[in-house]
Short mmCIF file of C-alpha atoms in Angstrom, two decimals:
data_model
loop_
_atom_site.label_atom_id
_atom_site.label_comp_id
_atom_site.label_asym_id
_atom_site.label_seq_id
_atom_site.Cartn_x
_atom_site.Cartn_y
_atom_site.Cartn_z
CA MET A 1 -0.06 0.02 -0.13
CA ARG A 2 1.41 3.47 -0.97
CA HIS A 3 0.38 6.87 0.32
CA THR A 4 0.98 9.65 -2.07
CA GLY A 5 -1.03 12.71 -3.53
CA ARG A 6 -0.97 16.33 -4.08
CA GLN A 7 -0.02 18.73 -1.40
CA GLY A 8 -0.97 22.45 -1.40
CA PRO A 9 -3.16 25.21 0.05
CA PRO A 10 -6.96 24.77 0.55
CA ALA A 11 -9.33 26.15 -2.26
CA GLU A 12 -12.50 27.77 -1.37
CA THR A 13 -15.78 26.22 -2.71
CA ALA A 14 -19.38 27.02 -2.32
CA ASP A 15 -19.68 24.53 0.43
CA GLY A 16 -16.79 25.85 2.41
CA PRO A 17 -12.89 25.37 2.62
CA ARG A 18 -11.45 22.42 0.84
CA GLY A 19 -8.44 20.35 2.14
CA GLY A 20 -9.15 20.64 5.90
CA PRO A 21 -7.87 17.99 8.44
CA ALA A 22 -9.47 14.49 8.39
CA GLY A 23 -12.84 14.56 10.56
CA ALA A 24 -13.19 18.22 9.94
CA GLY A 25 -16.74 17.91 9.00
CA GLY A 26 -18.23 21.09 10.53
CA PRO A 27 -20.30 21.36 13.50
CA GLY A 28 -22.06 17.96 14.33
CA ARG A 29 -20.86 16.16 11.23
CA ALA A 30 -17.70 13.89 10.70
CA GLN A 31 -16.13 13.97 7.28
CA VAL A 32 -16.49 10.48 5.96
CA PRO A 33 -13.17 9.09 4.36
CA VAL A 34 -14.14 6.59 1.70
CA VAL A 35 -12.40 4.10 -0.75
CA VAL A 36 -13.15 4.86 -4.40
CA ILE A 37 -13.41 1.56 -6.11
CA GLY A 38 -13.16 2.31 -9.88
CA ALA A 39 -11.67 5.63 -10.82
CA GLY A 40 -12.97 5.65 -14.50
CA LYS A 41 -15.30 8.02 -16.43
CA VAL A 42 -18.30 8.25 -14.03
CA ALA A 43 -16.02 8.66 -11.27
CA HIS A 44 -14.19 11.88 -12.55
CA ALA A 45 -17.22 13.17 -14.52
CA ALA A 46 -19.30 13.14 -11.39
CA HIS A 47 -18.61 11.77 -8.07
CA LEU A 48 -15.07 13.15 -7.69
CA ARG A 49 -15.98 16.56 -9.03
CA GLU A 50 -18.96 16.80 -6.24
CA MET A 51 -16.45 15.49 -3.68
CA ARG A 52 -13.99 18.27 -4.34
CA ASP A 53 -17.04 20.73 -3.41
CA LEU A 54 -18.33 18.78 -0.50
CA SER A 55 -14.88 18.19 1.06
CA GLN A 56 -16.32 19.12 4.61
CA LEU A 57 -18.56 16.06 4.34
CA ILE A 58 -16.57 13.19 2.27
CA ARG A 59 -13.11 12.76 1.01
CA PRO A 60 -11.22 9.90 -0.71
CA ALA A 61 -8.93 8.14 1.60
CA ALA A 62 -8.06 5.23 -0.66
CA VAL A 63 -8.48 4.42 -4.39
CA ILE A 64 -8.63 0.87 -5.83
CA ASP A 65 -8.33 0.70 -9.73
CA PRO A 66 -6.00 -1.50 -11.88
CA ASP A 67 -5.18 1.33 -14.25
CA PRO A 68 -2.42 3.53 -13.07
CA ALA A 69 -3.48 6.45 -15.17
CA HIS A 70 -6.99 6.48 -13.35
CA ARG A 71 -5.15 6.09 -10.07
CA ALA A 72 -2.92 9.13 -10.87
CA ALA A 73 -5.64 11.24 -12.03
CA LEU A 74 -7.62 10.78 -8.84
CA MET A 75 -4.50 11.50 -6.75
CA ALA A 76 -3.67 14.54 -8.50
CA GLY A 77 -6.86 16.30 -7.23
CA PHE A 78 -6.82 15.15 -3.60
CA ASP A 79 -4.33 14.95 -0.65
CA ARG A 80 -3.25 11.75 1.18
CA VAL A 81 -4.95 9.05 -0.88
CA ALA A 82 -3.68 5.53 -0.56
CA VAL A 83 -3.37 3.09 -3.30
CA CYS A 84 -4.96 -0.32 -2.05
CA THR A 85 -5.68 -3.50 -3.82
CA SER A 86 -8.59 -4.84 -1.33
CA ALA A 87 -11.18 -3.43 0.92
CA GLU A 88 -9.28 -4.61 3.81
CA GLU A 89 -6.25 -2.51 2.93
CA ALA A 90 -8.49 0.59 2.56
CA VAL A 91 -9.89 0.10 6.05
CA TRP A 92 -6.19 0.15 7.39
CA ALA A 93 -5.86 3.34 5.18
CA GLY A 94 -8.58 5.01 7.18
CA ALA A 95 -11.54 4.25 4.91
CA ARG A 96 -14.95 3.89 6.76
CA ALA A 97 -17.17 3.61 3.73
CA ALA A 98 -16.89 2.69 0.07
CA LEU A 99 -17.96 4.11 -3.44
CA VAL A 100 -18.25 1.24 -5.96
CA LEU A 101 -17.83 3.02 -9.16
CA SER A 102 -16.21 0.37 -11.55
CA PRO A 103 -18.00 -1.44 -14.38
CA TRP A 104 -21.14 -3.32 -13.34
CA TRP A 105 -19.92 -6.74 -13.96
CA THR A 106 -17.26 -6.15 -11.26
CA HIS A 107 -19.90 -4.97 -8.70
CA ARG A 108 -20.55 -8.36 -6.94
CA ASP A 109 -16.95 -9.03 -5.88
CA ALA A 110 -16.20 -5.54 -4.97
CA VAL A 111 -19.54 -4.89 -2.93
CA ILE A 112 -19.03 -8.29 -1.09
CA GLY A 113 -15.49 -7.47 -0.24
CA CYS A 114 -16.56 -4.06 1.32
CA LEU A 115 -19.45 -5.79 3.33
CA GLU A 116 -16.85 -8.33 4.63
CA ALA A 117 -14.74 -5.48 5.60
CA GLY A 118 -17.37 -3.52 7.38
CA LEU A 119 -17.64 -0.75 4.84
CA PRO A 120 -21.07 0.57 3.92
CA VAL A 121 -21.43 0.90 0.22
CA LEU A 122 -22.76 3.37 -2.25
CA CYS A 123 -22.63 1.30 -5.62
CA GLU A 124 -23.37 2.95 -8.96
CA LYS A 125 -26.12 1.67 -11.03
CA PRO A 126 -26.84 -0.94 -12.39
CA VAL A 127 -25.73 -2.69 -9.19
CA SER A 128 -25.97 -5.68 -11.31
CA LEU A 129 -27.89 -6.95 -14.52
CA ASP A 130 -27.64 -10.46 -13.15
CA LEU A 131 -30.33 -11.28 -10.74
CA ALA A 132 -28.35 -14.29 -9.00
CA GLU A 133 -25.55 -11.53 -8.14
CA ILE A 134 -28.15 -9.24 -6.60
CA ASP A 135 -29.56 -12.04 -4.59
CA GLU A 136 -25.90 -12.93 -3.31
CA LEU A 137 -25.39 -9.29 -2.42
CA ILE A 138 -28.75 -9.31 -0.65
CA ALA A 139 -27.62 -12.34 1.34
CA ALA A 140 -24.27 -10.75 2.17
CA GLU A 141 -26.00 -7.56 3.29
CA ARG A 142 -28.25 -9.57 5.76
CA ARG A 143 -25.26 -11.55 6.95
CA THR A 144 -22.97 -8.81 7.67
CA GLY A 145 -25.64 -6.18 8.84
CA VAL A 146 -23.66 -3.68 6.55
CA PRO A 147 -25.87 -1.66 4.30
CA VAL A 148 -25.68 -1.19 0.46
CA THR A 149 -27.21 2.09 -1.07
CA ALA A 150 -28.05 1.80 -4.87
CA GLY A 151 -26.73 4.67 -6.94
CA TYR A 152 -30.09 6.03 -8.20
CA MET A 153 -28.91 9.51 -8.10
CA LYS A 154 -31.91 10.97 -9.81
CA ARG A 155 -34.01 10.01 -6.81
CA HIS A 156 -31.99 12.60 -4.85
CA ASP A 157 -32.94 15.63 -6.81
CA PRO A 158 -35.58 17.62 -4.88
CA VAL A 159 -37.56 18.23 -7.81
CA VAL A 160 -37.51 14.56 -8.69
CA GLN A 161 -38.71 13.73 -5.07
CA LEU A 162 -41.66 16.22 -5.44
CA PHE A 163 -42.65 14.44 -8.77
CA VAL A 164 -42.62 11.01 -7.00
CA GLU A 165 -44.72 12.47 -4.08
CA HIS A 166 -47.23 14.06 -6.52
CA CYS A 167 -47.50 10.60 -8.26
CA ARG A 168 -48.06 8.79 -5.03
CA ASP A 169 -50.68 11.35 -3.90
CA ASN A 170 -52.62 10.74 -7.12
CA ALA A 171 -51.84 7.02 -7.71
CA ALA A 172 -55.49 6.15 -7.41
CA THR A 173 -56.35 8.11 -10.52
CA ALA A 174 -53.28 7.32 -12.39
CA ARG A 175 -53.65 6.46 -16.21
CA ARG A 176 -50.36 6.79 -17.79
CA ILE A 177 -46.69 7.18 -16.90
CA SER A 178 -44.36 8.07 -19.83
CA VAL A 179 -40.72 8.39 -20.32
CA ASP A 180 -38.88 9.74 -23.29
CA ILE A 181 -35.18 10.03 -23.38
CA HIS A 182 -32.93 11.55 -26.22
CA ASP A 183 -29.43 10.81 -25.23
CA PRO A 184 -26.30 11.81 -27.40
CA ASN A 185 -24.03 9.57 -25.31
CA ALA A 186 -21.34 11.56 -27.05
CA PRO A 187 -17.96 12.63 -26.21
CA HIS A 188 -18.97 16.37 -25.97
CA LEU A 189 -21.02 15.39 -22.88
CA VAL A 190 -18.22 14.14 -20.56
CA ASP A 191 -14.69 14.31 -22.27
CA HIS A 192 -14.08 17.78 -20.82
CA LEU A 193 -14.69 16.37 -17.34
CA VAL A 194 -12.22 13.32 -17.53
CA PRO A 195 -8.66 14.15 -16.94
CA TYR A 196 -7.49 11.41 -19.59
CA PRO A 197 -8.59 10.08 -22.98
CA ALA A 198 -11.99 8.44 -22.43
CA PRO A 199 -12.56 5.02 -24.08
CA PRO A 200 -14.43 5.35 -27.20
CA TYR A 201 -17.95 4.15 -27.36
CA GLY A 202 -17.85 0.61 -28.89
CA PRO A 203 -18.54 -3.07 -28.49
CA GLN A 204 -18.80 -4.49 -25.01
CA PRO A 205 -15.46 -5.79 -23.65
CA PRO A 206 -15.13 -9.67 -23.33
CA ALA A 207 -15.88 -9.62 -19.50
CA ALA A 208 -18.99 -7.63 -20.02
CA ARG A 209 -20.16 -10.18 -22.91
CA GLU A 210 -19.52 -13.09 -20.53
CA ALA A 211 -21.46 -11.39 -17.66
CA LEU A 212 -24.42 -10.56 -20.02
CA GLY A 213 -24.49 -14.27 -21.19
CA ARG A 214 -24.74 -15.34 -17.41
CA ALA A 215 -27.35 -12.70 -16.82
CA LEU A 216 -29.63 -13.45 -19.80
CA GLY A 217 -29.03 -17.11 -20.43
CA PRO A 218 -27.68 -19.00 -23.42
CA GLY A 219 -30.68 -18.38 -25.48
CA ALA A 220 -30.27 -14.58 -25.67
CA SER A 221 -29.06 -12.83 -29.01
CA GLY A 222 -26.32 -10.37 -29.16
CA THR A 223 -28.85 -7.64 -30.01
CA GLN A 224 -30.71 -8.38 -26.84
CA ALA A 225 -27.53 -8.35 -24.77
CA GLU A 226 -26.42 -5.02 -26.38
CA VAL A 227 -29.66 -3.49 -25.54
CA TYR A 228 -29.80 -4.80 -22.17
CA ALA A 229 -26.53 -3.50 -21.30
CA ARG A 230 -27.15 -0.08 -22.68
CA GLY A 231 -30.60 1.41 -23.49
CA LEU A 232 -32.32 -0.79 -20.98
CA GLY A 233 -29.77 -1.64 -18.08
CA GLY A 234 -27.48 1.37 -18.66
CA SER A 235 -30.18 4.00 -18.84
CA LEU A 236 -33.75 3.11 -18.55
CA ILE A 237 -33.30 1.17 -15.26
CA HIS A 238 -33.04 4.69 -13.70
CA GLN A 239 -36.55 5.80 -14.79
CA VAL A 240 -37.81 2.34 -14.18
CA ASN A 241 -36.71 2.87 -10.46
CA ILE A 242 -38.53 6.28 -10.43
CA VAL A 243 -41.72 4.61 -11.78
CA HIS A 244 -41.49 1.87 -9.08
CA ALA A 245 -40.90 4.51 -6.42
CA ALA A 246 -44.05 6.54 -7.83
CA LEU A 247 -46.12 3.16 -7.61
CA GLU A 248 -45.00 2.31 -4.13
CA GLY A 249 -47.59 1.11 -1.87
CA THR A 250 -50.09 0.65 -4.77
CA GLY A 251 -49.17 -3.15 -5.30
CA ARG A 252 -48.38 -2.26 -8.86
CA THR A 253 -45.02 -3.48 -10.42
CA LEU A 254 -43.74 -3.57 -13.87
CA HIS A 255 -42.25 -7.00 -13.85
CA GLY A 256 -44.99 -9.51 -15.11
CA SER A 257 -47.03 -6.80 -16.90
CA LEU A 258 -44.94 -6.31 -19.92
CA GLU A 259 -47.10 -5.83 -23.10
CA HIS A 260 -44.26 -5.23 -25.72
CA SER A 261 -40.59 -4.34 -25.92
CA VAL A 262 -39.04 -3.36 -29.36
CA GLN A 263 -35.53 -2.25 -30.48
CA TRP A 264 -34.88 -0.26 -33.74
CA ALA A 265 -32.13 1.71 -35.37
CA GLY A 266 -29.70 -1.27 -34.91
CA GLY A 267 -30.39 -1.57 -31.30
CA SER A 268 -29.62 2.20 -30.50
CA ALA A 269 -33.23 2.78 -29.71
CA VAL A 270 -35.56 0.92 -27.35
CA SER A 271 -39.23 1.16 -26.26
CA CYS A 272 -41.06 -0.84 -23.73
CA ARG A 273 -44.86 -0.76 -22.57
CA TRP A 274 -46.10 -2.20 -19.24
CA ARG A 275 -49.81 -2.38 -18.19
CA PRO A 276 -49.61 -3.05 -14.23
CA ASP A 277 -53.48 -3.16 -14.39
CA ASP A 278 -56.36 -2.02 -16.47
CA GLU A 279 -56.37 1.46 -15.24
CA LEU A 280 -52.56 2.29 -15.81
CA LEU A 281 -50.02 2.11 -18.85
CA VAL A 282 -46.37 2.76 -18.50
CA GLU A 283 -44.36 3.53 -21.56
CA VAL A 284 -40.55 4.13 -21.80
CA SER A 285 -38.27 4.91 -24.71
CA HIS A 286 -34.55 5.50 -24.89
CA LEU A 287 -32.92 6.86 -28.13
CA ARG A 288 -29.31 7.09 -28.63
CA LEU A 289 -28.60 9.99 -30.94
CA PRO A 290 -25.12 11.09 -31.15
CA GLU A 291 -25.78 13.99 -33.45
CA HIS A 292 -27.95 15.70 -30.77
CA ARG A 293 -25.90 18.45 -28.82
CA ARG A 294 -28.05 18.15 -25.64
CA TYR A 295 -29.41 15.25 -23.48
CA ARG A 296 -33.24 15.51 -23.14
CA GLU A 297 -35.40 13.62 -20.56
CA THR A 298 -38.99 13.85 -19.93
CA ILE A 299 -41.26 11.95 -17.49
CA GLU A 300 -44.89 12.66 -17.45
CA PHE A 301 -47.68 11.34 -15.08
CA THR A 302 -51.16 11.65 -16.25
CA GLY A 303 -54.12 11.29 -13.87
CA THR A 304 -57.84 11.85 -14.37
CA ASP A 305 -57.37 15.34 -13.20
CA THR A 306 -53.64 16.29 -13.21
CA VAL A 307 -50.66 16.18 -15.44
CA ALA A 308 -47.21 16.34 -13.84
CA THR A 309 -44.41 16.92 -16.31
CA LEU A 310 -40.84 16.42 -15.20
CA THR A 311 -37.81 17.48 -17.46
CA LEU A 312 -34.23 16.63 -16.64
CA PRO A 313 -30.94 17.68 -18.21
CA SER A 314 -27.77 15.60 -18.54
CA PRO A 315 -26.70 14.23 -15.35
CA TYR A 316 -23.59 15.71 -15.77
CA ALA A 317 -24.73 19.27 -16.24
CA ARG A 318 -24.38 21.92 -13.62
CA ASP A 319 -25.75 24.81 -15.54
CA GLU A 320 -29.45 23.87 -15.62
CA GLY A 321 -31.61 21.81 -13.28
CA ALA A 322 -34.73 19.84 -13.25
CA THR A 323 -38.20 21.42 -13.89
CA LEU A 324 -41.55 20.14 -12.88
CA HIS A 325 -44.69 21.48 -14.04
CA ILE A 326 -47.88 20.27 -12.11
CA ASP A 327 -51.39 21.04 -13.85
CA THR A 328 -54.55 20.25 -12.03
CA TRP A 329 -58.02 20.99 -12.94
CA GLU A 330 -61.10 21.53 -10.48
CA PRO A 331 -63.81 18.94 -11.19
CA ASP A 332 -66.58 21.29 -10.61
CA THR A 333 -65.53 24.62 -12.23
CA GLY A 334 -62.76 23.27 -14.72
CA ALA A 335 -60.48 25.83 -13.46
CA ALA A 336 -56.88 25.21 -14.25
CA THR A 337 -53.84 25.71 -11.95
CA ARG A 338 -50.21 25.16 -12.74
CA THR A 339 -47.47 24.95 -10.26
CA THR A 340 -43.66 25.12 -11.33
CA HIS A 341 -40.75 23.76 -9.31
CA ARG A 342 -37.05 24.24 -10.41
CA SER A 343 -33.99 22.91 -8.97
CA GLY A 344 -31.25 25.53 -8.95
CA PRO A 345 -27.84 25.46 -10.84
CA ALA A 346 -25.40 22.91 -9.60
CA VAL A 347 -28.18 21.01 -7.40
CA THR A 348 -27.43 17.84 -9.08
CA GLY A 349 -28.61 14.40 -8.19
CA PHE A 350 -25.00 13.21 -7.67
CA ARG A 351 -24.38 15.91 -5.18
CA GLU A 352 -27.65 15.50 -3.24
CA GLN A 353 -26.98 11.68 -3.38
CA LEU A 354 -23.58 12.12 -1.63
CA ARG A 355 -25.14 14.53 0.92
CA ALA A 356 -27.77 11.94 1.82
CA TRP A 357 -25.46 8.98 1.82
CA THR A 358 -22.85 10.63 4.02
CA ARG A 359 -25.64 11.59 6.46
CA SER A 360 -26.63 8.06 6.74
CA ILE A 361 -22.92 6.82 7.34
CA ALA A 362 -22.55 9.62 10.03
CA TRP A 363 -25.55 8.28 11.81
CA SER A 364 -24.30 4.63 11.54
CA ALA A 365 -21.00 5.76 13.00
CA GLU A 366 -22.80 7.34 15.98
CA ALA A 367 -24.76 4.10 16.60
CA GLU A 368 -21.57 2.22 16.52
CA ALA A 369 -20.05 4.46 19.14
CA GLU A 370 -22.94 4.10 21.34
CA ALA A 371 -22.73 0.10 21.11
CA ASP A 372 -18.93 0.36 21.99
CA ALA A 373 -19.68 2.47 24.77
CA GLY A 374 -21.91 -0.22 26.28
CA GLY A 375 -25.17 1.32 25.17
CA LEU A 376 -27.83 0.06 22.69
CA PRO A 377 -27.27 1.31 19.10
CA ALA A 378 -29.73 3.84 17.93
CA PRO A 379 -31.73 2.88 14.78
CA ARG A 380 -29.76 3.77 11.60
CA ARG A 381 -32.04 6.58 10.61
CA GLY A 382 -31.52 7.53 6.84
CA ILE A 383 -29.83 4.50 5.74
CA TRP A 384 -32.45 2.03 4.87
CA PRO A 385 -34.84 4.60 3.32
CA LEU A 386 -32.31 5.09 0.61
CA PRO A 387 -32.59 3.21 -2.55
CA GLY A 388 -31.29 -0.23 -1.91
CA LEU A 389 -30.58 -3.82 -3.27
CA ARG A 390 -34.37 -4.91 -3.09
CA GLU A 391 -35.42 -1.80 -5.30
CA ALA A 392 -32.43 -2.70 -7.67
CA ARG A 393 -33.68 -6.28 -7.88
CA ALA A 394 -37.14 -5.18 -8.67
CA ASP A 395 -35.72 -2.78 -11.45
CA THR A 396 -33.63 -5.38 -12.84
CA LEU A 397 -36.46 -8.06 -13.02
CA ALA A 398 -38.40 -5.46 -15.11
CA VAL A 399 -35.52 -4.48 -17.71
CA ARG A 400 -34.43 -8.10 -17.92
CA GLU A 401 -37.99 -9.25 -19.06
CA ALA A 402 -37.96 -6.36 -21.53
CA ALA A 403 -34.65 -7.42 -22.96
CA LEU A 404 -35.65 -11.16 -23.38
CA ARG A 405 -38.95 -10.12 -25.19
CA LEU A 406 -37.25 -7.59 -27.42
CA ALA A 407 -38.77 -7.62 -31.07
#
């Protein structure tokens, strides 16, 4: 294990000074040192960028990544980072939690290693596209008592939360939920955020193809595997999670109610339709359109007397936020009311996710301290309500069924 990293004066950010001493998390809040497992594109384009601005809450104490360039790029932006090869080494280096940001087919081994080492985990989506692996992770979480949070960062945007609450409040009158995504998935969206040449968009690597074969079974076609890995499992699984959250408590689920799924444009576009009951239709579409300059996402809930329209920018954008329009009609007079909610600039799902997760980790640490002092540990408030493995399993069930039924 090597300790290295850049030394220099702290820089001021919107959230306070950077580079303070370990544990300087502000009044009543300890800074959470984490091990970053996987320092690739999503780490640099999202999580590490937010961590630099939230240094009073969270800092990388260790990094695990087989690529020296990835490790060097991370350590160039943070002080006192240890290079480790296992979760156990990261604990010795001071890590108290883990961010698993490596490719999805590596998540099973990484997460189990962290749970065995006692490290609470925030795991990027998809947690896994293999249901058997998710079941193993659920069993490991139960066995160790260490929680895993699924990286559904959109769920932490305050405007998305308002949308979900509106859907729940009007679930009895729900008639349609639609999702429409135009995704460039092109270099101009993230290359400027990654401090080394990002790998080009291309075929799945051999390890991913093997993992997809296990996840879908031997009868799956190459097109089904490609769409499962990208349009369905790589993108729409986020929105499937939002739909499941909106329908929570209603008894409605997507798995088992699929009417059709279809791919076109060589697998770069996919659309699915579910009918959870006779009253409700759910339709989702993802189109990869490299020529488009901007990412566009629209989720709309239609009830008998209301329409809620949520629009979201690229998850990597900081110069614009989510917008929610809620239209309602009075049943007697027909009078219409529109309410609009907007997230401010830089109120990103990634940032709010790190805030929520570090709060949960801090509470866990307080509970452990009480237990060590001979008292009974308090409930881990703020941990279990975060999206977890059981939600990830329900979402994977739905998108896997859609992949295997692709026309």
